[in-house]
Short mmCIF file of C-alpha atoms and ligand atoms in Angstrom, two decimals:
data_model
loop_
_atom_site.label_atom_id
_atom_site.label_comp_id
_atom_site.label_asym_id
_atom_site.label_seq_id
_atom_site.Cartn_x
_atom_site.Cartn_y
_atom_site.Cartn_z
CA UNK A 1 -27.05 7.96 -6.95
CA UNK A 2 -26.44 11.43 -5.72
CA UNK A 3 -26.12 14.82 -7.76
CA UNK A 4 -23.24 16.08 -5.27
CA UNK A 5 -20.12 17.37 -6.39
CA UNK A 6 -16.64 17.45 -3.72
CA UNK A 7 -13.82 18.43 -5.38
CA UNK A 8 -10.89 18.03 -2.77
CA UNK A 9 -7.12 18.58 -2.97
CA UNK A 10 -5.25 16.04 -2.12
CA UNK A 11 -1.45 15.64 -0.21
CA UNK A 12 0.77 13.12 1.00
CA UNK A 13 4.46 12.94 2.14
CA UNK A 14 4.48 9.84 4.06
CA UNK A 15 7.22 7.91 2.76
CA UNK A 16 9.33 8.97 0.26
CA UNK A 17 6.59 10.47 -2.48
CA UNK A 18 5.43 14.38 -2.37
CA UNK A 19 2.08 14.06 -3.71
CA UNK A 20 -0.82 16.40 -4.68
CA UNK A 21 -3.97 15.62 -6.88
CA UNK A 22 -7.10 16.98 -7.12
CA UNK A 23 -10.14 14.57 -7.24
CA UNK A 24 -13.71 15.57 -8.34
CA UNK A 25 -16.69 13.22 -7.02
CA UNK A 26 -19.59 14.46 -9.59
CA UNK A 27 -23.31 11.73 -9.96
CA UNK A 28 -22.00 9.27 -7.47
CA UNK A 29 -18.95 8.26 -9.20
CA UNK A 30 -15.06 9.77 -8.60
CA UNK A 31 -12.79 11.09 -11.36
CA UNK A 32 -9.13 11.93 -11.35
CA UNK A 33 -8.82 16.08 -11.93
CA UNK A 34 -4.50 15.75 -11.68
CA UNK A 35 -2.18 13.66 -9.97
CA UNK A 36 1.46 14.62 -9.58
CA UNK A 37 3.83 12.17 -7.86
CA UNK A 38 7.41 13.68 -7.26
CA UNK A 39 9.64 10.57 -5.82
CA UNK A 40 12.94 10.84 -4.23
CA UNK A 41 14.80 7.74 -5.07
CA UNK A 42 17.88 9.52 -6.29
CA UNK A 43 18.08 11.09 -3.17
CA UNK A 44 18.32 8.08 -0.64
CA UNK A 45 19.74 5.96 -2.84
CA UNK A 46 23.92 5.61 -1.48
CA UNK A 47 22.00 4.85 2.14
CA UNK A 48 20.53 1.77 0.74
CA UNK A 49 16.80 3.00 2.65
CA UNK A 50 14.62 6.04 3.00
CA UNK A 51 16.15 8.30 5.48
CA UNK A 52 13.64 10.18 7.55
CA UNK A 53 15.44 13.39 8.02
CA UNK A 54 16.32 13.78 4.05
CA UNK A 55 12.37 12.29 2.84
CA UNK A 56 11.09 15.55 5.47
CA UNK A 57 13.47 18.24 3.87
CA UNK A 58 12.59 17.08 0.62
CA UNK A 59 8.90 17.06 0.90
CA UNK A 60 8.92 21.28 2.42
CA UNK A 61 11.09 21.83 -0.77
CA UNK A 62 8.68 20.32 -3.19
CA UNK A 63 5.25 19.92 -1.76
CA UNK A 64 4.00 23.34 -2.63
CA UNK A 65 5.36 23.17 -6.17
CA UNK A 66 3.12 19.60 -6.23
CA UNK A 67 0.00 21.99 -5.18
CA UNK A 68 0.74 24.15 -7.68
CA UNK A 69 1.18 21.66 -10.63
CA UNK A 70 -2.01 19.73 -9.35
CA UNK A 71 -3.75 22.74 -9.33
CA UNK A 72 -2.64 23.78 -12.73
CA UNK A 73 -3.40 20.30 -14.18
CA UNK A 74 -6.59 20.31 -12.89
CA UNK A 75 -6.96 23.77 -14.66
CA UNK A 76 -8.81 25.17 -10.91
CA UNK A 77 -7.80 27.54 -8.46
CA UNK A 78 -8.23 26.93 -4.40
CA UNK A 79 -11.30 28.97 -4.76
CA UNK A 80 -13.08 25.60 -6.61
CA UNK A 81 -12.25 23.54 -3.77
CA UNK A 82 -14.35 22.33 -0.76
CA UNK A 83 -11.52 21.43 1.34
CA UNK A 84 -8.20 20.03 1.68
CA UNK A 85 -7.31 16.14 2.44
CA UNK A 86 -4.11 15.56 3.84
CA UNK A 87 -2.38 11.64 5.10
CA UNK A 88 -1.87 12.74 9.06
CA UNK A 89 -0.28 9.42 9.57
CA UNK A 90 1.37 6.73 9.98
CA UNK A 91 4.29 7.51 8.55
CA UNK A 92 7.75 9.13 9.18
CA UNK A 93 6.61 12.12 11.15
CA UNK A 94 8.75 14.82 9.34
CA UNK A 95 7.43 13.76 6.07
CA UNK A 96 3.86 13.68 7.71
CA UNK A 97 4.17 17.26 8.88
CA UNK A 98 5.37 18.67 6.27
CA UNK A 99 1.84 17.21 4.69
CA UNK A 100 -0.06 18.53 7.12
CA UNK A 101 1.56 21.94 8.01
CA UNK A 102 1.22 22.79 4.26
CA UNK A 103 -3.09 21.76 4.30
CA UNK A 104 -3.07 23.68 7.20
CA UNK A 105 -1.15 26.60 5.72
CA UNK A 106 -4.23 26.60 2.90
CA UNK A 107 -6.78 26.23 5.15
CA UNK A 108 -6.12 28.60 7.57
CA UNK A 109 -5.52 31.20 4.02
CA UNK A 110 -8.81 30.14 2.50
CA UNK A 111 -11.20 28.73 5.15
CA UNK A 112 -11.66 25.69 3.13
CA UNK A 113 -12.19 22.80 5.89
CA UNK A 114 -9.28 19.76 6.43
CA UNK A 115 -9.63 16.06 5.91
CA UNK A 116 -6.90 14.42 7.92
CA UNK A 117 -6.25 10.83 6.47
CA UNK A 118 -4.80 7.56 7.86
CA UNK A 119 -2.80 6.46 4.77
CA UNK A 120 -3.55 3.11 4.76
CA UNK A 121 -7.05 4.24 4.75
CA UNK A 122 -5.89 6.29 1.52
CA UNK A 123 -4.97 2.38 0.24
CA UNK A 124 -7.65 0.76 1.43
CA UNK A 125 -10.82 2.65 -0.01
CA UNK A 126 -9.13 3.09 -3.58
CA UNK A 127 -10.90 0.42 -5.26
CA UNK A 128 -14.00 2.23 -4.78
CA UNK A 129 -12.47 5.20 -6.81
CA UNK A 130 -11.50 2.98 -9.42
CA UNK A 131 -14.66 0.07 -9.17
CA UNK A 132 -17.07 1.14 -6.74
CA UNK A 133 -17.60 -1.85 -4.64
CA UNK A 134 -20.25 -1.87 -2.32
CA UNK A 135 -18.81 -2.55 1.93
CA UNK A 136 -17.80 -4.31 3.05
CA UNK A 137 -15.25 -5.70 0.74
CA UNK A 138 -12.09 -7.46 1.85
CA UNK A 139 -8.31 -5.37 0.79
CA UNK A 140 -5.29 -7.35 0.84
CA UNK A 141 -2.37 -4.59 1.37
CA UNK A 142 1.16 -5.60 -0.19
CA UNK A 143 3.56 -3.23 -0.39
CA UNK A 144 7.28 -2.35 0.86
CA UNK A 145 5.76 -0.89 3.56
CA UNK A 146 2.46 -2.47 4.36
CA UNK A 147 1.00 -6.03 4.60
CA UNK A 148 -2.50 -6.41 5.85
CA UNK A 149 -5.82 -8.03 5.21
CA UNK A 150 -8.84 -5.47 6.28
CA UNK A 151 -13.04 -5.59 5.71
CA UNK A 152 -13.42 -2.13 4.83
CA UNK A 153 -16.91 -1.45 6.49
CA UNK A 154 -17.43 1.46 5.56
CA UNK A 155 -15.10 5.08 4.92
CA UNK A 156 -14.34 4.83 8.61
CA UNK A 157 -14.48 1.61 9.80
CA UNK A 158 -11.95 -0.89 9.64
CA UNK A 159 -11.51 -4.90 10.62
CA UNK A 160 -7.98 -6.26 10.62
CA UNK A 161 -7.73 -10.06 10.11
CA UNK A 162 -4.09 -10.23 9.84
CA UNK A 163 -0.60 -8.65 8.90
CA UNK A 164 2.85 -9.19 8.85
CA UNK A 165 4.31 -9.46 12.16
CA UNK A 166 7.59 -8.54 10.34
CA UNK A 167 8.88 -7.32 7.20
CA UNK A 168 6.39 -6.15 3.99
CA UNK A 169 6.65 -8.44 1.19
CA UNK A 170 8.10 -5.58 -0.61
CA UNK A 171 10.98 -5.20 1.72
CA UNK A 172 11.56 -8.70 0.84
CA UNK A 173 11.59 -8.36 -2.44
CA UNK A 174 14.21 -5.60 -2.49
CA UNK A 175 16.11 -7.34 -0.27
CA UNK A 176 16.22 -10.54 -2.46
CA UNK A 177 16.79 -8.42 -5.08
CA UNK A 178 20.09 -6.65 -3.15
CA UNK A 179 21.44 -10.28 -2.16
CA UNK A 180 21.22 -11.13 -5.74
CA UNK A 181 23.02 -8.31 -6.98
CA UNK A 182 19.89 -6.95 -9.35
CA UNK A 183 18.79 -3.20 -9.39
CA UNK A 184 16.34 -1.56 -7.03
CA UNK A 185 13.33 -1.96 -6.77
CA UNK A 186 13.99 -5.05 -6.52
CA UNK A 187 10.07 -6.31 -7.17
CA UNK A 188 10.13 -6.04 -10.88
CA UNK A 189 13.89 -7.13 -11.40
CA UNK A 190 13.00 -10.51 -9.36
CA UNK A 191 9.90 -11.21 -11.24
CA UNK A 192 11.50 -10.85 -14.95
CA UNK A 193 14.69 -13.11 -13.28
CA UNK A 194 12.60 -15.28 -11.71
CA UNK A 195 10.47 -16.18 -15.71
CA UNK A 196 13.38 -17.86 -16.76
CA UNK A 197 13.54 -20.27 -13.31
CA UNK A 198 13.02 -23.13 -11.86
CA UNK A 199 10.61 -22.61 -8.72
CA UNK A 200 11.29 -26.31 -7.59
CA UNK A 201 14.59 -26.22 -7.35
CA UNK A 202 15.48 -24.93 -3.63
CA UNK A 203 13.11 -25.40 -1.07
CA UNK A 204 12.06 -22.29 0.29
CA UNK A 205 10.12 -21.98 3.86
CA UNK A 206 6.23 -21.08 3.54
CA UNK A 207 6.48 -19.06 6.62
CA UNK A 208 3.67 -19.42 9.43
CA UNK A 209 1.33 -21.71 7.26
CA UNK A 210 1.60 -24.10 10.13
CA UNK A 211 -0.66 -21.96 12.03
CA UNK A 212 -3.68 -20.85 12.26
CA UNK A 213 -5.04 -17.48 11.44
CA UNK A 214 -4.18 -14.31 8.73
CA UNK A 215 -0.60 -13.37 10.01
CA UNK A 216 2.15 -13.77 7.68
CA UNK A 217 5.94 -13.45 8.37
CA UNK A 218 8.45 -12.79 5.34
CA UNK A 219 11.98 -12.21 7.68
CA UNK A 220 12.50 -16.17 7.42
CA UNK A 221 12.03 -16.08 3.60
CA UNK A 222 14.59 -13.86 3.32
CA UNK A 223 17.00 -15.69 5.62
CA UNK A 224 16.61 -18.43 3.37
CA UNK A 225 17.59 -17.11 0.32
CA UNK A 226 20.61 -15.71 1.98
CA UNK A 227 22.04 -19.27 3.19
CA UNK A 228 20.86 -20.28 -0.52
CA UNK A 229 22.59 -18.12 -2.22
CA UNK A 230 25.59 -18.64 0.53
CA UNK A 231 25.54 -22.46 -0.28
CA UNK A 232 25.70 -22.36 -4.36
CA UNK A 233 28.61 -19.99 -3.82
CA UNK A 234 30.67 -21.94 -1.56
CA UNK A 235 29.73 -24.77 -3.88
CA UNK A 236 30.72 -23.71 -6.97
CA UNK A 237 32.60 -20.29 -6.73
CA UNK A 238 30.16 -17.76 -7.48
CA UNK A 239 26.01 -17.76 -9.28
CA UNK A 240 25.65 -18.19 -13.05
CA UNK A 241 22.48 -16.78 -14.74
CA UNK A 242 20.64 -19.95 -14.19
CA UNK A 243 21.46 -20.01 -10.39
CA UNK A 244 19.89 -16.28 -10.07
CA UNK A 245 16.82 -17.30 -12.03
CA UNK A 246 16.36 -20.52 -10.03
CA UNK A 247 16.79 -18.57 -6.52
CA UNK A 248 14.38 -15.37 -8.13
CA UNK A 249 11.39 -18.47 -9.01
CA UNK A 250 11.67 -20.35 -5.81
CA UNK A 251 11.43 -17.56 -3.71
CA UNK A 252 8.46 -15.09 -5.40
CA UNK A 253 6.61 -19.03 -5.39
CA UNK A 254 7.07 -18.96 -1.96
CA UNK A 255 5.80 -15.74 -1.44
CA UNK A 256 2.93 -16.40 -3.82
CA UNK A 257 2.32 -19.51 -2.19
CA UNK A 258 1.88 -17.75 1.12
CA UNK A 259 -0.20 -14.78 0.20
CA UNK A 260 -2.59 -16.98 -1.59
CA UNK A 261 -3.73 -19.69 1.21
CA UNK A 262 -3.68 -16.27 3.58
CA UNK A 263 -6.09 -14.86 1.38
CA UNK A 264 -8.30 -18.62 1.17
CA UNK A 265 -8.47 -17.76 4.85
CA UNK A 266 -9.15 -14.29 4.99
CA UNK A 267 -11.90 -14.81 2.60
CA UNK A 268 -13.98 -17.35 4.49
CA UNK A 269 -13.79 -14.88 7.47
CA UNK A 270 -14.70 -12.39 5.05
CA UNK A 271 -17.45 -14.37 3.51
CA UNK A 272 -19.40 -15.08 7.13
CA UNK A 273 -20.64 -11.59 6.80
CA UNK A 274 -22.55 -12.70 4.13
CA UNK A 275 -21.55 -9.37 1.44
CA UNK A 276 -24.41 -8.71 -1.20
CA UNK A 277 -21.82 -8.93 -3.76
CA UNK A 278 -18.15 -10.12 -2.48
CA UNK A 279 -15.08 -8.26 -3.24
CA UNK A 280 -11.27 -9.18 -2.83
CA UNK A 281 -9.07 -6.19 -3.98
CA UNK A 282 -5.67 -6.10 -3.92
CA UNK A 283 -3.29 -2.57 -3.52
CA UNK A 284 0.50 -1.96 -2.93
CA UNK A 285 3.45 -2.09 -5.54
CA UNK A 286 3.84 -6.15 -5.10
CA UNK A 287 0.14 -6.00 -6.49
CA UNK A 288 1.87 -5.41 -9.72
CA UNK A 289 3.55 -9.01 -9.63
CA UNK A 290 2.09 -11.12 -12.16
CA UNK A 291 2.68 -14.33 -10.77
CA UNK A 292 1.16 -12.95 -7.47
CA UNK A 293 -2.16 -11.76 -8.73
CA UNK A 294 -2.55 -15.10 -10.95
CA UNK A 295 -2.31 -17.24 -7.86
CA UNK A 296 -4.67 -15.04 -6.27
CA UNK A 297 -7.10 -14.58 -8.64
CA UNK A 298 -8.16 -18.57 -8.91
CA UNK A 299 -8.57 -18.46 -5.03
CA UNK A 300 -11.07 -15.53 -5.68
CA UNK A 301 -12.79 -17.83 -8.37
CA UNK A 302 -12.84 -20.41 -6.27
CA UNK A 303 -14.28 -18.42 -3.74
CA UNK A 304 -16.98 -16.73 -6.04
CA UNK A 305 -15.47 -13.75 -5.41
CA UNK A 306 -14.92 -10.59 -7.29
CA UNK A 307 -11.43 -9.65 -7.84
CA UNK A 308 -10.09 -5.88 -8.26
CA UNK A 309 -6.84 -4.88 -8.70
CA UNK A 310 -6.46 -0.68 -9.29
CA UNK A 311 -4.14 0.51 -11.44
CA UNK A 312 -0.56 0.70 -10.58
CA UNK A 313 -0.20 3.97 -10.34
CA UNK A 314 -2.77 4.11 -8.05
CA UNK A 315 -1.71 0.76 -6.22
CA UNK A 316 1.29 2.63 -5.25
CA UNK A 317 1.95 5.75 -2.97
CA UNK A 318 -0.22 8.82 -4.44
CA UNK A 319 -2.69 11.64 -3.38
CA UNK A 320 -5.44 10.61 -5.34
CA UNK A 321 -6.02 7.97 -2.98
CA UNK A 322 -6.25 10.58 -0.08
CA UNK A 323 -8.54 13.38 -2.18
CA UNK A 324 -10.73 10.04 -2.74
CA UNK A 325 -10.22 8.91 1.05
CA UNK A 326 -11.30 12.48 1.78
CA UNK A 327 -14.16 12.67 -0.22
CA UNK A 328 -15.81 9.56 1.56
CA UNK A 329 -14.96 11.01 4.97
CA UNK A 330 -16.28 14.59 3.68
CA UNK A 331 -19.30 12.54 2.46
CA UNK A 332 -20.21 11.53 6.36
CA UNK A 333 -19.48 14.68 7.60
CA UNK A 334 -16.12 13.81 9.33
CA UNK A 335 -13.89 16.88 8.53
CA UNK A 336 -11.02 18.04 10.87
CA UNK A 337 -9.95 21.92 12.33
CA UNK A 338 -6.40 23.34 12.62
CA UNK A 339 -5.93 20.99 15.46
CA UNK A 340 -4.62 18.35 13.06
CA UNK A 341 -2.17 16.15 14.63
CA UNK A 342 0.46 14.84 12.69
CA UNK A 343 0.45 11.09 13.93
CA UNK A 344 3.97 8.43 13.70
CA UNK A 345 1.27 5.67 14.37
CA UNK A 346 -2.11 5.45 13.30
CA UNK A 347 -3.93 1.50 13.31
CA UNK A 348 -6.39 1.70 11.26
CA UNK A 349 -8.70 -1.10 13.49
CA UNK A 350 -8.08 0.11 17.01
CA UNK A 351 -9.76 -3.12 18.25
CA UNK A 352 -6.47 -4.96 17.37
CA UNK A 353 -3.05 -4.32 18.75
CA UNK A 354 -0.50 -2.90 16.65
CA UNK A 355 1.50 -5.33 14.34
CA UNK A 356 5.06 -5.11 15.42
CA UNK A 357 6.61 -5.19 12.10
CA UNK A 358 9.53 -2.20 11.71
CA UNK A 359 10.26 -1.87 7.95
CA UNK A 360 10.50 1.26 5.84
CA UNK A 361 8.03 2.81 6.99
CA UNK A 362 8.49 2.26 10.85
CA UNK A 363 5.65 0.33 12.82
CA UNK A 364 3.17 -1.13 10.19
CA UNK A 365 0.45 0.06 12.27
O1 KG4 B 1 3.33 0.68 -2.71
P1 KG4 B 1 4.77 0.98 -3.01
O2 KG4 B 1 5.09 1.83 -4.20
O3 KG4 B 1 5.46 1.75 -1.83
C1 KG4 B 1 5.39 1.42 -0.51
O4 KG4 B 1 6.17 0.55 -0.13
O5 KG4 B 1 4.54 2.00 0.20
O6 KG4 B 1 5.50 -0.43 -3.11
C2 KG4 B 1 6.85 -0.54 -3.46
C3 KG4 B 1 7.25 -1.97 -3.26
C4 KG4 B 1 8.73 -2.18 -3.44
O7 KG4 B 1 9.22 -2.94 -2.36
C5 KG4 B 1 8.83 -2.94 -4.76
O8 KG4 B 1 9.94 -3.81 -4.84
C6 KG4 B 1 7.52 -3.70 -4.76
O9 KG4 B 1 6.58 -2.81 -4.22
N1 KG4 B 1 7.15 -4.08 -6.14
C7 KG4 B 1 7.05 -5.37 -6.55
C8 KG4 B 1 6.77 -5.33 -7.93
N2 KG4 B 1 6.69 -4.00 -8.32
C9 KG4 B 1 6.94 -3.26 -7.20
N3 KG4 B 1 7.18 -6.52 -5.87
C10 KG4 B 1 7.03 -7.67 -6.57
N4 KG4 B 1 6.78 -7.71 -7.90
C11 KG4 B 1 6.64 -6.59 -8.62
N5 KG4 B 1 6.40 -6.64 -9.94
ZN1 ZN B 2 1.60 3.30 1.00
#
């Protein structure tokens, strides 16, 4: 392929992660430089949710010292960049200002151009850091925040099939998770309870299956598990061990269940475009979940389609995803100015309407 070199810094304060990285793209293929991920659980965790105001104070306090460490990892100085990438949205807007008041800071210092990014774009094109597929491939986006099936065309171009029109899968697992009375977050503490259970034994909902279509719905699943868990305890006093596991099973089946026949139908959509070589990839922390990717991984076979699955770290909220995001939009010339806008909302196909889902992260545009 090509003998250019980008080397971009990367930021992003979205949610509740200050990130920086630096990511080199040297003959045609992307490496990781540094990539420092400062969270702020501790911080939001007696309000039971990421609150905005605390996530935007947070991210001025520690987003230069993420620049710096990058940086340092990286063993360059701003003088080696080419520019700076920064997520510009959607997000919580003081948390996305802080992001891009800081690029803009170290552009307007060095000259270096800026590369604002939609952050779900930052999601969406990470497979082709980490396994170069050719577009358009097909991303399934599952996450506390996001849940969305997009063609990724090309580094700017975008086709929604389908999303939640309410809460993230990831929501739900925390929420299960809560009702259950098992740590936070609650995706990894449901799967280990639910290995021990029995999936069959309480009949969970397989929300909007009935119709048509890639939209899924998880607010019903979670209603569910409330009047299940309600009905064992006014049963019998209280859950035993066995009770937990059972509830943990049926409900990440259900989830499982629903993912994978949305994803049998995105990929015959997907598939009428006729790709050279078909991808599925999957991104988002409830891409981690075992029994998740093994139920979607036979649909893929089925299919004859290729499936990726990045990393975790790199599934989950970073700024190697934007650098990367950057360097494909830096690629087709598409930088930005100090005219950056910081947006709330940002869909990434603007030939759909918005989904409507709130969530942790506000609209899931
Ligand atoms: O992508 P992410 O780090 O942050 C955003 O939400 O943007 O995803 C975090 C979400 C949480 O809701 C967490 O419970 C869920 O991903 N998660 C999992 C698992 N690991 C993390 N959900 C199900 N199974 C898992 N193993
Ligand atoms: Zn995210």
């Amino acid at each position: 392929m090509t003998e250019e070199t980008i080397t971009l810094l990367g930021l992003e304060s979205s949610c509740d992660d200050t990130a920086a990285a630096v990511v080199r793209l040297s003959g045609g293929r992307g490496a990781i430089l540094s990539s420092v991920v400062a969270g702020q659980a501790e911080l939001h965790a007696a309000f039971g949710g990421v609150v905005p105001e605390i996530a935007a104070r947070a991210h001025v306090e520690k987003i230069d010292l993420c620049v710096e460490e990058a940086l340092m990892r990286a063993g360059l100085a701003l003088c080696d960049l080419d520019g700076i990438a920064v997520t510009a949205g959607p997000g919580l807007i003081g948390g996305v200002l802080a992001g891009v008041m800081c690029a803009k800071g170290i552009a307007a210092a060095t000259g270096l151009p800026i590369l604002g990014i939609n952050h779900l774009a930052g999601h969406a094109l990470t497979p082709r850091l980490t396994d170069d597929p050719a577009f358009p491939y097909l991303v399934l986006l599952v996450s506390g925040g996001h849940c969305q099936f997009l063609i990724v065309e090309d580094a700017d171009r975008f086709r929604r099939l389908g999303g939640t029109i309410d809460d993230a899968p990831g929501e739900a697992f925390d929420k299960t998770a809560k009702l259950l009375g098992l740590p936070q977050p609650g995706g990894p503490a449901v799967e280990a309870e639910a290995a021990g259970g029995d999936p069959a034994r309480f009949a969970f909902p397989r929300p909007l299956l009935d119709r048509p279509g890639c939209d899924l719905s998880f607010s019903g699943l979670k209603t569910a598990l409330l009047r299940a868990r309600d009905g064992v305890v006014a049963e019998r006093g209280g859950l035993t061990r066995a009770d937990r596991a059972d509830l943990c099973a049926g409900f990440q089946v259900a989830v499982a269940d629903v993912l994978a026949e949305k994803s049998r139908r995105a990929l015959s959509e997907y598939l009428l475009l006729a790709p050279e070589v078909p991808v599925f990839a999957v991104a988002g922390g409830v891409a981690a979940n075992a029994a998740i990717r093994g139920r979607l991984q036979p649909v893929c076979a089925k299919a004859g389609v290729r499936f990726v699955a990045p990393p975790l770290a790199l599934c989950t909220d970073n700024a190697a995803m934007i650098a990367w995001a950057g360097i494909e939009r830096f690629r087709l010339g598409l930088t930005d100015g100090l005219d950056l806008v910081a947006r709330p909302r940002w869909p990434l196909d603007l030939g759909r309407p918005a989904l409507i889902g709130g969530g942790k992260k506000g609209a899931k545009a």
